[in-house]
Amino acid sequence: MSKCRYKVQHSTSFSYGADVSLSQQLMRLTPRDTAHQSLQASTILLEPSADVRSTGTDYFGNTTTYASIQEPHRRLNIVASSTVEVAPPPSPVLTATTPWQMLAQTMRAPATSDGLSAVQYCYPSPHIDIPPSIAPLVEDLFVPDRPVLDAAMALTSRIYENFTYKGGVTDVHTPVSEVLANRQGVCQDFAHLQLACLRYLGLPARYVSGYLVTKPAPGQPKMVGSDESHAWISVWTPELGWVDFDPTNNMMPAQEHVVLGWGRDYSDVSPVNGFIVGGSGEHKLTVQVDVAPIPDRPVPA
Amino acid sequence: LRDPLLIKDLSYNKGRAAPDPAAQRLMTQSIPSDPAQSALSQLLDSYRPPTGRFDELLDEQGQLRAHWRPLMESLNGLPIQARQQAIQYSQTMVLDHDVTYQPQGVDSASRPWQFDLLPFVMANDEYNELSDGLSQRTQLLNAIVADCLGPQELLAQGLLPPAIVFGNNTFLPACHGTKPPGGKYLYLSGFDIARAPNGRWWVVRNRMSTPAGLGYALEARMLSSKCLPEVFEQSEVARVAQFFRTFSNSLVGLSGNDEPLNLILTAQHDGRDYFDHSFLGRYLGHSVVTGADLTVRDSRVFLKTTRGLQPVDMLVRRIDTGNCDPLEMSVDSLDGVPGLMQAVRAGRVAMANWPGAEIANDPSLNSFLPRLCEHLLGEELKLPSVASWWCGQPKEREFVLDNLDRLAIRRLDTINRIARDRSNQSNQVVGSQLDAPARDQLIQLIRQFPDEFVAQEPMQVSVAPSWNDQGQFVAAETTLRLYVTASQSEQNYYLMPGGLARAETHDPQSAESMRLPNAMNKDIWVNRLDDVASAAPTMIGPAVILRSDRNLASRTADNMFWLGAYLERAENAARLLRSLIQQTSGEAAYGQQVAALDRLAAVLVAQGQLSSRRARRLLAKGRQSFAFEIASIVFNQESADSLHQIVGNIERTADLVRERLSPDMWRLLERLAQPARVPKHALPDPVATLRHLNSQIDTMAAINGMISLNMTRADGWRFLSSGRSLERLQQSARLFNELTSRPADIEQGSLNLLLEVSDCAITYRTRYGAAPQFVPVADLILADDSNPRSLLSQVMQVRGHFNQMPHPNQTGIDREADKAMLRLESALRLLDPEQLDARNKQTGSRTYVSRLCRQAQSDKNIIIDRLTAVFFNHAGASRVSGQFGQPR
């Protein structure tokens, strides 16, 4: 397999019934570089333009863009465009990874710097609650000495098989305990659920925010979660570093997943978070995501 | 050597354990003969400390400890009646100051604060020792916070388990990487300490978040020094003022600005802790604001004031870090300010305590402190924590499970809090108190979620004397809340020579009180010795920062305006009702004609105190039943717009600007809001009604007097006064129109009523000495600028205030409001009363009167609209800009 290049466009537009006198937006819309993904170009356009704008790096290493629009406005458009190149990730031998309970044990007091940087993903977080009732979902999969990624893949499939994908039954604040009880939700819920399972065991696992290619390659089925923001998870092992799993599509992401950023859960990497003063009355929000492959340029003769 | 003050009563152990041999020996030795001694012995007759606990008052030999001696000697000279009187006085003051607290729990109402006047006495050398220990502890915790929010080396070196940091609800990634000026994360720390049976002090809890209770501690000092003035003087108590000065000065240093704007940031006014914050705010001279009063522009924090946006230098943070900035943190409340962390990161605002400091509260840190102290400070931990076992460590967990029955098990404030039970209920249990299923469930949970539990050795805390409600000395389990503030010198921290003691007495007779101890708050007195004074750091700058209205928050101005309006509305309603009672019951004064009933009814209907349907029914019944109806309006607590409702509005509005009102003013407002006492089983009669209204009017007169004479002529007063004048303008115009514009009837009765309600009857009688006539009455009530209640006076007053109000720099004086005021003023000045008197030939109405009153109403509305637009509304509240779509 060769590298794929994508043009990612993520537009968010707000319209308000009355003037907004102050709007502050914190955006995480710049795709990250990973072991097999490289960012080639990225811009964020604001309209109206921001009076104060700054970029930074958050605690998790994601690029943040803070913008404050201090002139009265009734519409706000945020258009983030990027070009990324995704190389085929290595196919790890899942059964050759550390036994899960050994990894959990190591993470109680990690000695390596990689381990230290992964340890913050071992605990509950604002959107990852771990109810006692989660135990039955993992206990028979995570048997002693089972290689951690082998068990993680089994868990991915279990969530895919036992939970129904259904939009509109949950929102961004739905706790894991509710997803667990109702057995339905969308990609964010499944990602949160799987993280809760892994962290219940003390394993390092993080939330990945990103996109799926909008139109599948010829002959391939269209995946669930394209046209919108998508989310999946990643598990850390000392041998392989971070390895991704997508419980919504029961697969390990390859070249059709574009990574935007990561954190402990959705709340750390929400793509656009904003507060306004004013703007009463009708209030509209539209979001559009498009991830299109860029055809390979002909090689100059 | 025999102590002349040897007074221990040894009969206390009757029916309990045998008295210890030492005490028995003493019993035979010390039979007091001197009357002074026997008085002291009597004083402590009821003081029966249980065995097995440290006694703060008496030593092992039953001798009074030296540091209690000045207090006890001084109290010994006080007759029991004087003591009871002082206690009574302190309880009255608690009610007068409206010191309330809200017990833990969601919907509990606030209750009066429980205060025990008898202070806790701390020896001077003990103060020094605690000062040393707590300063060191603050320094240590500061270093730990700095590491967690910075390099996190303690984790890398294995000195601190990652679970304690990352599993903690107070670890917020948004705070990581921020650094306060001077490296001080903790400016104000609180500690709960208790003394073990062996006489050593143990720290029970660290309270770094928003150390609550400082306002209460001030109140406790005020009460104890006021209610026991001689005792206070004779006991030579170290003053706490220096502590607050040190705190204040450290804040001045923090912002690096010579004339900084420092504010206390609290949660929305919900009663909880509000007393605490407003009392502290008044004492420090910092305004108390909520997140809605602040905004962030250009990465700076601004206060929305009547003069526009004012840059803020420093916030005394009394809200949790997690609620500080909804833009960067996942929050459920809007107590914070969106963008605040941007300003913090840009170094444009200082905060005490620094966001993220709460991580130092965690009880699971306790067992790591000795090692961390040696590592970080290179010294031994001076003041130990209460013995703790964090279940996140395997050995400790097994120990806890083996000793479940004797340990106190605490649920930590982790992110998970076992899947998000944030209630304070069952925060701490003792294994032995659980039944078998609950015990098994606890064991299961500890095994499943070990990181979320810590166990502590239950402490037999020491006992100290307290006063019961009869003023008798009783032994109470006592813990102390002490406060430490940063001082300006680099490393130093300073312990407040005072604080709050919490005394719990158990009545063994009552099962209820075994479960819910009767807890009282009390002052802590530290004996003043020279070295206390020298321990205090030298201070610079003024002792107390004066508040100026330079920074009157828009929301406060708005509330002051409406407080003024409601006060006037209430007074007007009370006066009107009183006049109506006088007109409808008993015999009217000689030669005084009363107004037509339908006119009275119309006025009440216009004011919203009576529905028009009810008015019609009443009119049919006649004068006598009218008087009873008024009584029911006065006492009816349900009907909207009744006097009762208006007073309710006053109460609510006053609550929002409490830190701007003097204690005297507050007491009067409290009196006004007290519900009328209606005799049981009896319909309120006109006499009782009259009495109640008179007392309400007296109280309002006192409030008005205080506003006119005692309030500083600053912007806050201007808004309050404008609200009052504009409301009076509206009420007078309405009443005048209602009583004079209609076709002629018993004109004199109406004019009498008008003069009475407008408080002009005496002026009229002295000037004209005759029955009222329309033309002079109209002149007096509308256009006489020597009458402070005239319409003209109201317009002139508002205009005067308006011109001096702090207009936002960009726009200057608002033209529309100015025009409306000028228009109305000229109309009133150029008024021709003869023309006003003219009646329409067909209808018999005074058309000019109606026209003028309508103009007054509409101009008043314009003025209020413009005031709102210019001063109150220029910056609204923040809200979510639209929830971003859920990733799918």
Short mmCIF file of N, CA, C and O in Angstrom, two decimals, chain B residues 592-630:
data_model
loop_
_atom_site.label_atom_id
_atom_site.label_comp_id
_atom_site.label_asym_id
_atom_site.label_seq_id
_atom_site.Cartn_x
_atom_site.Cartn_y
_atom_site.Cartn_z
N GLN B 592 -63.09 67.30 58.33
CA GLN B 592 -62.38 66.69 57.21
C GLN B 592 -63.34 65.83 56.42
O GLN B 592 -64.00 64.94 56.97
N GLN B 593 -63.41 66.14 55.16
CA GLN B 593 -64.29 65.33 54.33
C GLN B 593 -63.51 64.14 53.79
O GLN B 593 -62.35 64.28 53.44
N VAL B 594 -64.13 63.01 53.73
CA VAL B 594 -63.40 61.85 53.22
C VAL B 594 -63.68 61.66 51.73
O VAL B 594 -64.69 62.13 51.22
N ALA B 595 -62.79 60.96 51.09
CA ALA B 595 -62.91 60.77 49.64
C ALA B 595 -63.98 59.73 49.32
O ALA B 595 -64.34 58.92 50.17
N ALA B 596 -64.44 59.78 48.11
CA ALA B 596 -65.43 58.80 47.67
C ALA B 596 -64.80 57.42 47.64
O ALA B 596 -63.65 57.27 47.25
N LEU B 597 -65.59 56.43 48.06
CA LEU B 597 -65.08 55.06 48.11
C LEU B 597 -64.59 54.55 46.76
O LEU B 597 -63.56 53.87 46.67
N ASP B 598 -65.34 54.89 45.72
CA ASP B 598 -64.95 54.36 44.41
C ASP B 598 -63.60 54.91 43.98
O ASP B 598 -62.83 54.28 43.28
N ARG B 599 -63.29 56.13 44.46
CA ARG B 599 -61.99 56.71 44.14
C ARG B 599 -60.86 55.93 44.85
O ARG B 599 -59.83 55.62 44.27
N LEU B 600 -61.12 55.58 46.11
CA LEU B 600 -60.13 54.80 46.86
C LEU B 600 -59.89 53.46 46.18
O LEU B 600 -58.76 53.00 46.01
N ALA B 601 -61.02 52.84 45.83
CA ALA B 601 -60.91 51.53 45.17
C ALA B 601 -60.10 51.66 43.89
O ALA B 601 -59.24 50.83 43.60
N ALA B 602 -60.36 52.76 43.13
CA ALA B 602 -59.66 52.94 41.86
C ALA B 602 -58.15 53.05 42.09
O ALA B 602 -57.35 52.51 41.33
N VAL B 603 -57.75 53.77 43.17
CA VAL B 603 -56.33 53.92 43.45
C VAL B 603 -55.70 52.55 43.76
O VAL B 603 -54.63 52.20 43.25
N LEU B 604 -56.41 51.77 44.57
CA LEU B 604 -55.89 50.44 44.92
C LEU B 604 -55.79 49.54 43.70
O LEU B 604 -54.84 48.77 43.56
N VAL B 605 -56.78 49.65 42.83
CA VAL B 605 -56.76 48.83 41.62
C VAL B 605 -55.57 49.26 40.75
O VAL B 605 -54.81 48.43 40.26
N ALA B 606 -55.39 50.61 40.63
CA ALA B 606 -54.29 51.12 39.81
C ALA B 606 -52.94 50.64 40.35
O ALA B 606 -52.01 50.39 39.60
N GLN B 607 -52.85 50.49 41.66
CA GLN B 607 -51.58 50.04 42.26
C GLN B 607 -51.41 48.54 42.22
O GLN B 607 -50.38 48.02 42.66
N GLY B 608 -52.43 47.86 41.79
CA GLY B 608 -52.32 46.40 41.72
C GLY B 608 -52.54 45.72 43.06
O GLY B 608 -52.22 44.56 43.24
N GLN B 609 -53.12 46.44 44.01
CA GLN B 609 -53.34 45.81 45.32
C GLN B 609 -54.72 45.18 45.42
O GLN B 609 -55.03 44.51 46.41
N LEU B 610 -55.54 45.44 44.44
CA LEU B 610 -56.92 44.95 44.50
C LEU B 610 -57.35 44.64 43.07
O LEU B 610 -57.05 45.39 42.16
N SER B 611 -58.03 43.51 42.90
CA SER B 611 -58.52 43.23 41.55
C SER B 611 -59.80 44.03 41.32
O SER B 611 -60.51 44.37 42.27
N SER B 612 -60.10 44.36 40.08
CA SER B 612 -61.25 45.24 39.85
C SER B 612 -62.56 44.53 40.17
O SER B 612 -63.53 45.16 40.58
N ARG B 613 -62.55 43.21 40.02
CA ARG B 613 -63.79 42.49 40.35
C ARG B 613 -64.10 42.58 41.84
O ARG B 613 -65.21 42.86 42.28
N ARG B 614 -63.04 42.38 42.61
CA ARG B 614 -63.19 42.43 44.05
C ARG B 614 -63.60 43.84 44.49
O ARG B 614 -64.39 44.01 45.41
N ALA B 615 -63.01 44.83 43.78
CA ALA B 615 -63.33 46.21 44.11
C ALA B 615 -64.82 46.48 43.95
O ALA B 615 -65.46 47.11 44.79
N ARG B 616 -65.39 45.97 42.85
CA ARG B 616 -66.82 46.20 42.60
C ARG B 616 -67.66 45.58 43.70
O ARG B 616 -68.62 46.17 44.20
N ARG B 617 -67.28 44.37 44.11
CA ARG B 617 -68.04 43.68 45.16
C ARG B 617 -67.99 44.47 46.46
O ARG B 617 -68.99 44.63 47.16
N LEU B 618 -66.80 44.99 46.74
CA LEU B 618 -66.63 45.72 47.98
C LEU B 618 -67.43 47.00 48.02
O LEU B 618 -68.01 47.37 49.03
N LEU B 619 -67.41 47.67 46.87
CA LEU B 619 -68.11 48.96 46.81
C LEU B 619 -69.57 48.77 47.16
O LEU B 619 -70.20 49.64 47.77
N ALA B 620 -70.09 47.60 46.78
CA ALA B 620 -71.48 47.34 47.07
C ALA B 620 -71.70 47.18 48.58
O ALA B 620 -72.77 47.48 49.10
N LYS B 621 -70.68 46.73 49.27
CA LYS B 621 -70.85 46.42 50.70
C LYS B 621 -70.69 47.62 51.62
O LYS B 621 -71.19 47.62 52.75
N GLY B 622 -69.94 48.61 51.18
CA GLY B 622 -69.84 49.81 52.00
C GLY B 622 -68.53 49.94 52.76
O GLY B 622 -67.64 49.10 52.70
N ARG B 623 -68.46 51.04 53.46
CA ARG B 623 -67.25 51.55 54.06
C ARG B 623 -66.61 50.60 55.07
O ARG B 623 -65.40 50.38 55.05
N GLN B 624 -67.44 50.03 55.95
CA GLN B 624 -66.89 49.22 57.03
C GLN B 624 -66.15 47.99 56.50
O GLN B 624 -65.03 47.70 56.90
N SER B 625 -66.78 47.31 55.53
CA SER B 625 -66.13 46.10 55.01
C SER B 625 -64.88 46.46 54.23
O SER B 625 -63.96 45.67 54.08
N PHE B 626 -64.84 47.70 53.72
CA PHE B 626 -63.65 48.17 53.02
C PHE B 626 -62.44 48.17 53.96
O PHE B 626 -61.34 47.74 53.60
N ALA B 627 -62.69 48.62 55.18
CA ALA B 627 -61.59 48.66 56.15
C ALA B 627 -61.03 47.27 56.40
O ALA B 627 -59.82 47.08 56.51
N PHE B 628 -61.92 46.28 56.47
CA PHE B 628 -61.46 44.91 56.68
C PHE B 628 -60.71 44.38 55.47
O PHE B 628 -59.75 43.64 55.60
N GLU B 629 -61.17 44.80 54.30
CA GLU B 629 -60.50 44.36 53.09
C GLU B 629 -59.04 44.87 53.08
O GLU B 629 -58.12 44.14 52.71
N ILE B 630 -58.88 46.10 53.49
CA ILE B 630 -57.52 46.66 53.52
C ILE B 630 -56.65 45.84 54.48
O ILE B 630 -55.50 45.52 54.17
#
